[in-house]
Short mmCIF file of C-alpha atoms in Angstrom, two decimals:
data_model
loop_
_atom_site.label_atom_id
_atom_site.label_comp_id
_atom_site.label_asym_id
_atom_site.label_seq_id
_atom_site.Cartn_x
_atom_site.Cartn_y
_atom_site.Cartn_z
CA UNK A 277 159.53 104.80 66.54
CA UNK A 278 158.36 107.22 64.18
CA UNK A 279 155.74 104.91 62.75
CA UNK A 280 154.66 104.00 66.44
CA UNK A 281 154.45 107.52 67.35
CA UNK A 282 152.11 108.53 64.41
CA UNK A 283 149.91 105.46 64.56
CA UNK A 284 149.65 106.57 68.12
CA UNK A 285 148.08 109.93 67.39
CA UNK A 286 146.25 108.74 64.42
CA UNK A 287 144.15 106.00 67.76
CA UNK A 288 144.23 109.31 69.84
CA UNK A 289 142.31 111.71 67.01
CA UNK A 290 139.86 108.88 66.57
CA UNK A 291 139.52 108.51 70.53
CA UNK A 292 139.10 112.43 70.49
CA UNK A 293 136.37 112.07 67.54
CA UNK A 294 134.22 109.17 69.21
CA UNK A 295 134.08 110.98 72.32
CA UNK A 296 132.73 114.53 70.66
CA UNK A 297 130.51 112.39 68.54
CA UNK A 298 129.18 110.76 71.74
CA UNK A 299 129.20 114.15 73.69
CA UNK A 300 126.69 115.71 70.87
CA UNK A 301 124.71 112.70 70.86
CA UNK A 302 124.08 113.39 74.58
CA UNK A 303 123.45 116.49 74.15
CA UNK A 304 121.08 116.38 71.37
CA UNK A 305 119.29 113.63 73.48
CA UNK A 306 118.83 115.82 76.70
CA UNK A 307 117.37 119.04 74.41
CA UNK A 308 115.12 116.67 72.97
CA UNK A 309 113.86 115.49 75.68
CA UNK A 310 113.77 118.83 77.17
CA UNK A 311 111.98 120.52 74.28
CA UNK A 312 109.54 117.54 74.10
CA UNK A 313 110.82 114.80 71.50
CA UNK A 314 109.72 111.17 72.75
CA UNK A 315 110.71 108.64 70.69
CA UNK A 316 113.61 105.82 69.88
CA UNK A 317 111.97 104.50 66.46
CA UNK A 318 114.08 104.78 62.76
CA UNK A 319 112.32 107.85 61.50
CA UNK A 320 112.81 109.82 64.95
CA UNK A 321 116.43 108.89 65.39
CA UNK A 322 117.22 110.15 61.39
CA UNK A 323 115.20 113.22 62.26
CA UNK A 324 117.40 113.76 64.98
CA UNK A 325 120.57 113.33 63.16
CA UNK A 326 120.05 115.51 61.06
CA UNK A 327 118.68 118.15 63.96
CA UNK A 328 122.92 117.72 65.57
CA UNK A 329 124.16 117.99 62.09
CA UNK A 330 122.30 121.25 60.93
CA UNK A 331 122.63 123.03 64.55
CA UNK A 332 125.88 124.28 64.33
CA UNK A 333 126.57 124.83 60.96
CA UNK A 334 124.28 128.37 61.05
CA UNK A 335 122.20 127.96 57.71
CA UNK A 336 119.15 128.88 57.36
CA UNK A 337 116.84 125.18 57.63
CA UNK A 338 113.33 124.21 56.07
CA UNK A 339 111.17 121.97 58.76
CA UNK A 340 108.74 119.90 56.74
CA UNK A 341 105.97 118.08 57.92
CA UNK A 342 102.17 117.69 58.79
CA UNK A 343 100.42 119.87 61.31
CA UNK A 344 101.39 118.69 64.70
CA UNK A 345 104.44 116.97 64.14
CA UNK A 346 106.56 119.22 66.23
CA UNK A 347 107.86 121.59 64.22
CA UNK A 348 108.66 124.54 66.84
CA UNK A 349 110.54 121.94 69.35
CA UNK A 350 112.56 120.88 66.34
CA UNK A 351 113.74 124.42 65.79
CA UNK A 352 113.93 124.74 69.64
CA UNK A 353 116.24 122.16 69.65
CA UNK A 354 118.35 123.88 66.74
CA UNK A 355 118.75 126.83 67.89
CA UNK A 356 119.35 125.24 71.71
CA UNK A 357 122.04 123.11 69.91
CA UNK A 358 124.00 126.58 67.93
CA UNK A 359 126.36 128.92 69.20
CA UNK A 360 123.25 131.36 69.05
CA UNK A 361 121.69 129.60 71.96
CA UNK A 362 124.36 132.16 73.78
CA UNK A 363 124.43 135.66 72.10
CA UNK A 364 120.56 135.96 70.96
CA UNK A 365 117.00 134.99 71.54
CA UNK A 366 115.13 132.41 69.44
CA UNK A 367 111.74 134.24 68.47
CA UNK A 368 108.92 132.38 66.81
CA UNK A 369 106.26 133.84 64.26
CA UNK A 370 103.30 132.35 63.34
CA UNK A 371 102.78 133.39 59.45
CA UNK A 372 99.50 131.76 58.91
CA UNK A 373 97.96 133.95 61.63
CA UNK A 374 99.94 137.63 60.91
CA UNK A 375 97.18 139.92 59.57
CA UNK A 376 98.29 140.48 55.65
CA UNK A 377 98.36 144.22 56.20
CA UNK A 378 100.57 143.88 59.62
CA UNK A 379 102.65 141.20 58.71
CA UNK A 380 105.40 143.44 57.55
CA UNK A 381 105.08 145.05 60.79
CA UNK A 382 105.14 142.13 62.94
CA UNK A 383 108.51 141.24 60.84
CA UNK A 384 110.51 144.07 60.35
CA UNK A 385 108.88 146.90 63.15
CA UNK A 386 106.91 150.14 62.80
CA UNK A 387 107.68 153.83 63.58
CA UNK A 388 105.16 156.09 65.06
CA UNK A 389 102.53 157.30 62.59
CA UNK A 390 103.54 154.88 60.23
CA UNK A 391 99.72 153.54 59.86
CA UNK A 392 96.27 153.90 61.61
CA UNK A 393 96.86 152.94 65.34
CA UNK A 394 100.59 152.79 65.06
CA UNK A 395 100.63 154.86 68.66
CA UNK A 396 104.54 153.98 69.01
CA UNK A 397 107.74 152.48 67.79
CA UNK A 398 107.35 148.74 67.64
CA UNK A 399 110.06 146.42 67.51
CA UNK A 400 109.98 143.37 64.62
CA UNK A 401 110.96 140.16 65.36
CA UNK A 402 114.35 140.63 63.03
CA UNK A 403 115.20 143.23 65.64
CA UNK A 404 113.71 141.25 68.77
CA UNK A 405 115.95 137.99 67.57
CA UNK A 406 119.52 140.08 66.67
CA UNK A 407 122.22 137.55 67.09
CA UNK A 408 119.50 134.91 67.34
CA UNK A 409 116.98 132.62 65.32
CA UNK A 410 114.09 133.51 64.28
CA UNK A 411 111.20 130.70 63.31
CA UNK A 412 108.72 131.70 60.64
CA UNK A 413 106.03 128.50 60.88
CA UNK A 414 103.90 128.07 58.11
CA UNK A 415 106.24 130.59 55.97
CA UNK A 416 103.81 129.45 52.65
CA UNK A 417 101.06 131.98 54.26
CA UNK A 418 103.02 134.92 53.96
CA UNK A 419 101.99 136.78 50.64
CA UNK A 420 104.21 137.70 47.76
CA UNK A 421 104.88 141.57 48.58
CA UNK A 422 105.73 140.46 52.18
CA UNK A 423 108.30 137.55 50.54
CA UNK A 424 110.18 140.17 48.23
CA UNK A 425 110.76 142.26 51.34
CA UNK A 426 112.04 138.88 53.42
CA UNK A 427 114.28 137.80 50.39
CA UNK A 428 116.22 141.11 50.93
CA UNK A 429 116.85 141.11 54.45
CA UNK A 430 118.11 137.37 54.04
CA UNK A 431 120.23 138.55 50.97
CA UNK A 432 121.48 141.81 52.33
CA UNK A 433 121.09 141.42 56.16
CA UNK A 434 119.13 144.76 56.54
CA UNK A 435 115.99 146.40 56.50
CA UNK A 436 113.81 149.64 57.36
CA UNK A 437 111.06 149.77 60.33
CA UNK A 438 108.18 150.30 58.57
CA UNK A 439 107.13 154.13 58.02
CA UNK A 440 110.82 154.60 58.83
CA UNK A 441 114.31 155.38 56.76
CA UNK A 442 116.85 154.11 59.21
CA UNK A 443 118.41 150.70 57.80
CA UNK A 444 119.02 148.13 60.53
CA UNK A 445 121.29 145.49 60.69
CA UNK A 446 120.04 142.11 60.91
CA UNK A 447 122.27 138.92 62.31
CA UNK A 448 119.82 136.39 62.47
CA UNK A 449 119.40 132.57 61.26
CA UNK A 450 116.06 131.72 59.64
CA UNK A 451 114.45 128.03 60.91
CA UNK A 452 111.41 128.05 58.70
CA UNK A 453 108.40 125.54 58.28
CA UNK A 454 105.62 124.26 56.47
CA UNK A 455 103.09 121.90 56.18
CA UNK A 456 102.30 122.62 52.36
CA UNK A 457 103.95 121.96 49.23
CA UNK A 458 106.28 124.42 48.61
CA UNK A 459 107.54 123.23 45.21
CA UNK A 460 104.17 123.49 44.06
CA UNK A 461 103.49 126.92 44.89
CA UNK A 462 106.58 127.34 43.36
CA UNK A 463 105.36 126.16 40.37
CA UNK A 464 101.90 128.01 40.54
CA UNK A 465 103.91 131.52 41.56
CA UNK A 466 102.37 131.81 44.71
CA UNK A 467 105.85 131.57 46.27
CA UNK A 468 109.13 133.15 45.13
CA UNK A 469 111.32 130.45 43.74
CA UNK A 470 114.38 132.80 45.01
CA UNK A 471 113.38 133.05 48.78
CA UNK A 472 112.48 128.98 48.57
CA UNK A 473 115.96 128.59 47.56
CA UNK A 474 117.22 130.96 50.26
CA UNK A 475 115.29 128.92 52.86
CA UNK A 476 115.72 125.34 51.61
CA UNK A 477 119.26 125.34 52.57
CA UNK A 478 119.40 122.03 54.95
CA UNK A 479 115.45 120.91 54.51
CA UNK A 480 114.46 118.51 57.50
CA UNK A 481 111.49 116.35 57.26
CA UNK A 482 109.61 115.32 60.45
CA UNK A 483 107.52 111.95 60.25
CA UNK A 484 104.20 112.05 61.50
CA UNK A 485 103.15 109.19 64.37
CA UNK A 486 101.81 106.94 61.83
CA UNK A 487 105.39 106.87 60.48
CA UNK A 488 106.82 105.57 63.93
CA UNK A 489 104.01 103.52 65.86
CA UNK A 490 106.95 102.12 67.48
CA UNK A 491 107.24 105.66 69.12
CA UNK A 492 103.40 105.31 70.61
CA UNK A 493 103.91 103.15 74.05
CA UNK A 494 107.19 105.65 74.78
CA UNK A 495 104.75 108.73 74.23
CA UNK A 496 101.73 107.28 76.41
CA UNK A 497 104.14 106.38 79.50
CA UNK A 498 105.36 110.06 78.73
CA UNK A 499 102.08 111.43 79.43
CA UNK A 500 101.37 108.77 81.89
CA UNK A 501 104.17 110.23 84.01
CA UNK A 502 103.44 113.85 83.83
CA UNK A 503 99.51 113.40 84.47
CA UNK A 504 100.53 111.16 87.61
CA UNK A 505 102.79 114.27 89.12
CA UNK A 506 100.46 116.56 88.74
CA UNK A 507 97.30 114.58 90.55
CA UNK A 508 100.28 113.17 92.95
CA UNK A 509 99.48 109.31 91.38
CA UNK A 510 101.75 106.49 91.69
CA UNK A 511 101.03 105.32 88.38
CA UNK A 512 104.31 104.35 86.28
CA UNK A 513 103.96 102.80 82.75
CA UNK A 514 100.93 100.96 81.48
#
């Protein structure tokens, strides 16, 4: 009976397993979807895995991949997919197009006074994303002052507005990407080998569309669909 009994539970855990397996699948499908993924080929589905298998584990993730490969709705999806979806914001950055002298502002904040045309306190996005995610695209622009001052917060979780002296806690997750070689500018010191490290923690690449022509037909209905609604076309699939 014993035997029965245990062999019994043993069927049951795996039952239990399938079906939360299945249940993430699903959801990781509908965010996708949501936040813009098309696509059934190889290279999309491994993508994907790995998209339900990083979101809830909370480390900090590099996206890697060309220009236009949907790097934002990856990290979308992430940070739909985490327990943060529900306690915080997720709050993008663009690093390629901060301003070198304001990007330390546009990360960490500002006090009054603290530089020509600082009229006010300004939040940074470490602040705006508390108990969120934050995603720093193209984090290779950002310059090597700015990256000693982002190693810290990810290291000690705190940081000063600038011009100010009150230290802030900072509960955020870092979803970072980039289109260049970061090993390389490793190598040539134009990036901190510390904060690539820091950020590298569960690296996801995402293929480009030459990777998955299988995926083109499934992206052209896509459009096909939306372009129909909005001119009120009955035009379905080509």
């Amino acid at each position: 009976v014993g035997t029965a009994v245990a062999t019994a539970r043993r069927v049951q855990a795996i039952e239990r397993d399938r079906q939360r397996l299945a249940d993430e699948n699903r959801a990781l499908r509908d965010v996708a979807r949501r936040e813009g993924f098309i696509g059934e080929s190889p290279a999309i589905e491994e993508m994907l895995e790995l998209v339900r298998r990083a979101a809830p584990t909370g480390v900090n993730v590099l996206l890697r991949g060309e220009s236009g490969v949907g790097k934002e709705l990856a990290a979308q999806a992430l940070h739909a997919l985490s327990d943060r979806a529900s306690s915080g914001a997720f709050v993008p950055l663009n690093c390629a197009a901060l301003q070198r002298d304001l990007a330390e502002s546009e990360l960490f904040g500002h006090e009054k006074g603290a530089f020509t045309d600082a009229f006010g306190r300004k939040r940074g996005v470490f602040e705006a994303a508390d108990g969120g995610t934050i995603f720093l695209d193209e984090i290779g622009s950002i310059g090597l002052d700015v990256q000693a001052n982002l190693l810290r917060v990810l290291q000690e979780k705190e940081f000063e507005r600038v011009g100010g002296t009150q230290t802030i806690k900072s509960d955020v997750r870092i979803i970072a990407a980039t289109s260049k070689n970061l090993e390389h500018a490793v190598e040539a010191e134009t990036f901190r080998g510390d904060l690539y490290y820091r950020l590298n923690v569960f690296p996801i690449y995402l293929p480009p569309l030459r990777e998955r022509k299988t995926d083109i037909l499934l992206l052209a209905d896509h459009f096909l669909e939306n372009y129909a609604k909005e001119n009120s076309k009955d035009i379905r699939r080509f």
